[in-house]
Amino acid sequence: MTRTPSHFAVFGRPIAHSRSPHIHAAFARQFGIDIDYRRIEAGRDDFAKQLSVFGDAGGRGANLTLPLKEIASSACSLVSPRARRAGSINTLTRSDDGWLGDSTDGIGLVADLCQRHQLDLRDARVLIIGAGGAARAAAAVLIDAEIAELVVANRDIARAQKLCAEIDPRGRSIACDFDALHGRDSVDLLINATSAGHSGQVPGLPTTIVGKTTIAYDLSYGAAAQPFLSWAVTADSARQIDGLGMLVEQAAASFAIWHAVQPATAPVYDALRAEVGFFA
Ligand code: NDP
């Protein structure tokens, strides 16, 4: 008797570059689970239709990437508290009542920072650059990780203010634009959550926010991480880390939601790292 594989997919535009099918296939092999995980190109205009077609064809779960994470709640019958708080959905799970929306980006980031890179976030002074979906997910988990201070700086300050107000109603985080970073002390952890690197750009930041012990983390990886991490080297940061580990960890968290088993991430990360290369 032949088993029918379960259907999963990652939706986004552009999508051809996505490594999610390889990552999920590697996780599935660890447990002998038969999955069919494909890329589906969809933007804001055609996402609802594409998701409906996927669901009707037996789709059980989906990951979402740009530009869908912040608009996907309209396709969900239920959204998890952490995804609601982050205002961002990257994982959909089919239920009898419709799609359940969740966000694993934040836990992927913390797993990479704390487990793979052995960072202690307690009492850390953290600066996030950017205020999009990934920055929101990162800010939410960092606030919960007992950090000492969170500053969110964005080109469009209104977006940073909205993020801080919605994610941190107790008002401990500070929103600002890049100009306001001049004169601020250096931070322990500097996270680039902008998409500037995808067009080869670095946000215009003062190097004074980087000290001898500052760890610079770019959520993107590969060529997109090079501009910011190169800038961080020039600014004399202690370490530079790209978002490849976060990518694998957020995928593992999605996999655990769908299959109720926790995959080993180290071998998958190592294989991907060999392909992507180290930041140089
Ligand atoms: P969004 O489109 O939601 O947000 C983009 C952010 O980048 C905005 O804050 C925008 O500022 C800012 N920005 C864009 N261009 C520039 C520029 N030239 N200078 C300064 N700021 C700029 O994207 P996401 O939040 O979804 O993704 C952000 C990054 O995180 C991407 O590189 C993505 O690949 C990465 N990512 C990595 C993941 C991983 O698993 N490793 C998971 C999720 C995301 P403004 O508001 O002013 O327009």
Tab-separated table of C-alpha atoms and ligand atoms in Angstrom, residues 17 44 64-67 69-70 88 90 105 108-109 129-136 153-157 159-160 178 192-199 201-204 217-221 224 242-251, ligand 1:
chain	number	residue	atom	x	y	z
A	17	HIS	CA	14.862	31.495	-3.243
A	44	ARG	CA	-1.198	40.209	-1.200
A	64	LEU	CA	4.437	32.494	5.058
A	65	THR	CA	7.106	34.929	4.053
A	66	LEU	CA	7.204	38.407	2.526
A	67	PRO	CA	4.777	40.102	1.928
A	69	LYS	CA	2.986	37.757	7.344
A	70	GLU	CA	1.124	40.883	8.339
A	88	SER	CA	2.710	38.658	12.224
A	90	ASN	CA	4.431	32.734	9.588
A	105	ASP	CA	9.964	33.810	14.155
A	108	GLY	CA	13.403	30.919	16.359
A	109	LEU	CA	15.434	34.041	17.075
A	129	ILE	CA	16.709	48.429	13.629
A	130	GLY	CA	13.474	48.118	11.635
A	131	ALA	CA	9.815	47.880	12.557
A	132	GLY	CA	8.357	45.369	10.088
A	133	GLY	CA	6.940	41.903	10.778
A	134	ALA	CA	10.252	40.320	11.799
A	135	ALA	CA	11.117	43.235	14.108
A	136	ARG	CA	7.718	42.906	15.784
A	153	ALA	CA	14.716	52.521	15.591
A	154	ASN	CA	13.068	52.802	12.214
A	155	ARG	CA	13.292	55.032	9.155
A	156	ASP	CA	9.567	55.683	9.570
A	157	ILE	CA	9.382	56.571	13.275
A	159	ARG	CA	5.931	52.538	12.624
A	160	ALA	CA	8.436	52.101	15.477
A	178	PHE	CA	17.998	56.815	13.135
A	192	ASN	CA	19.237	44.470	12.014
A	193	ALA	CA	15.622	43.609	11.222
A	194	THR	CA	15.422	45.759	8.101
A	195	SER	CA	15.262	44.401	4.575
A	196	ALA	CA	17.853	46.983	3.435
A	197	GLY	CA	20.499	44.300	2.815
A	198	HIS	CA	18.380	42.702	0.091
A	199	SER	CA	19.115	45.784	-2.016
A	201	GLN	CA	22.109	48.808	1.563
A	202	VAL	CA	22.958	49.487	5.212
A	203	PRO	CA	20.685	51.701	7.316
A	204	GLY	CA	22.449	55.000	8.136
A	217	TYR	CA	22.950	40.168	14.475
A	218	ASP	CA	21.351	40.415	11.037
A	219	LEU	CA	18.070	38.562	10.610
A	220	SER	CA	18.879	37.920	6.971
A	221	TYR	CA	21.649	35.623	5.747
A	224	ALA	CA	21.646	40.139	2.137
A	242	ASP	CA	23.600	36.180	10.492
A	243	GLY	CA	20.009	34.879	10.545
A	244	LEU	CA	20.635	31.403	9.133
A	245	GLY	CA	20.257	29.801	12.553
A	246	MET	CA	17.006	31.684	13.151
A	247	LEU	CA	15.729	30.414	9.806
A	248	VAL	CA	16.341	26.809	10.839
A	249	GLU	CA	14.960	27.292	14.366
A	250	GLN	CA	11.733	28.970	13.248
A	251	ALA	CA	11.254	26.145	10.752
B	1	NDP	P1	9.189	44.132	6.322
B	1	NDP	O1	9.027	44.481	4.880
B	1	NDP	O2	7.985	43.858	7.138
B	1	NDP	O3	9.996	45.342	7.049
B	1	NDP	C1	11.107	45.899	6.419
B	1	NDP	C2	11.793	46.881	7.381
B	1	NDP	O4	13.010	47.296	6.769
B	1	NDP	C3	11.004	48.160	7.669
B	1	NDP	O5	11.214	48.541	9.000
B	1	NDP	C4	11.629	49.179	6.693
B	1	NDP	O6	11.556	50.507	7.151
B	1	NDP	C5	13.075	48.729	6.739
B	1	NDP	N1	13.877	49.119	5.588
B	1	NDP	C6	13.777	48.646	4.320
B	1	NDP	N2	14.738	49.208	3.541
B	1	NDP	C7	15.441	50.047	4.339
B	1	NDP	C8	16.563	50.901	4.113
B	1	NDP	N3	17.134	51.015	2.920
B	1	NDP	N4	17.049	51.595	5.157
B	1	NDP	C9	16.485	51.488	6.379
B	1	NDP	N5	15.408	50.698	6.656
B	1	NDP	C10	14.906	49.981	5.639
B	1	NDP	O7	10.210	42.902	6.364
B	1	NDP	P2	10.323	41.740	7.476
B	1	NDP	O8	10.207	42.357	8.811
B	1	NDP	O9	9.430	40.617	7.157
B	1	NDP	O10	11.822	41.197	7.218
B	1	NDP	C11	12.943	41.973	7.617
B	1	NDP	C12	14.222	41.159	7.388
B	1	NDP	O11	14.255	40.032	8.244
B	1	NDP	C13	14.382	40.638	5.956
B	1	NDP	O12	15.744	40.778	5.596
B	1	NDP	C14	14.040	39.172	6.085
B	1	NDP	O13	14.699	38.394	5.109
B	1	NDP	C15	14.545	38.869	7.481
B	1	NDP	N6	13.875	37.722	8.121
B	1	NDP	C16	14.614	36.629	8.495
B	1	NDP	C17	14.015	35.546	9.097
B	1	NDP	C18	14.854	34.359	9.478
B	1	NDP	O14	14.266	33.313	9.808
B	1	NDP	N7	16.163	34.456	9.475
B	1	NDP	C19	12.578	35.520	9.392
B	1	NDP	C20	11.902	36.727	9.010
B	1	NDP	C21	12.528	37.775	8.384
B	1	NDP	P3	10.253	51.432	6.877
B	1	NDP	O15	9.200	50.989	7.841
B	1	NDP	O16	10.754	52.809	7.185
B	1	NDP	O17	9.870	51.238	5.445
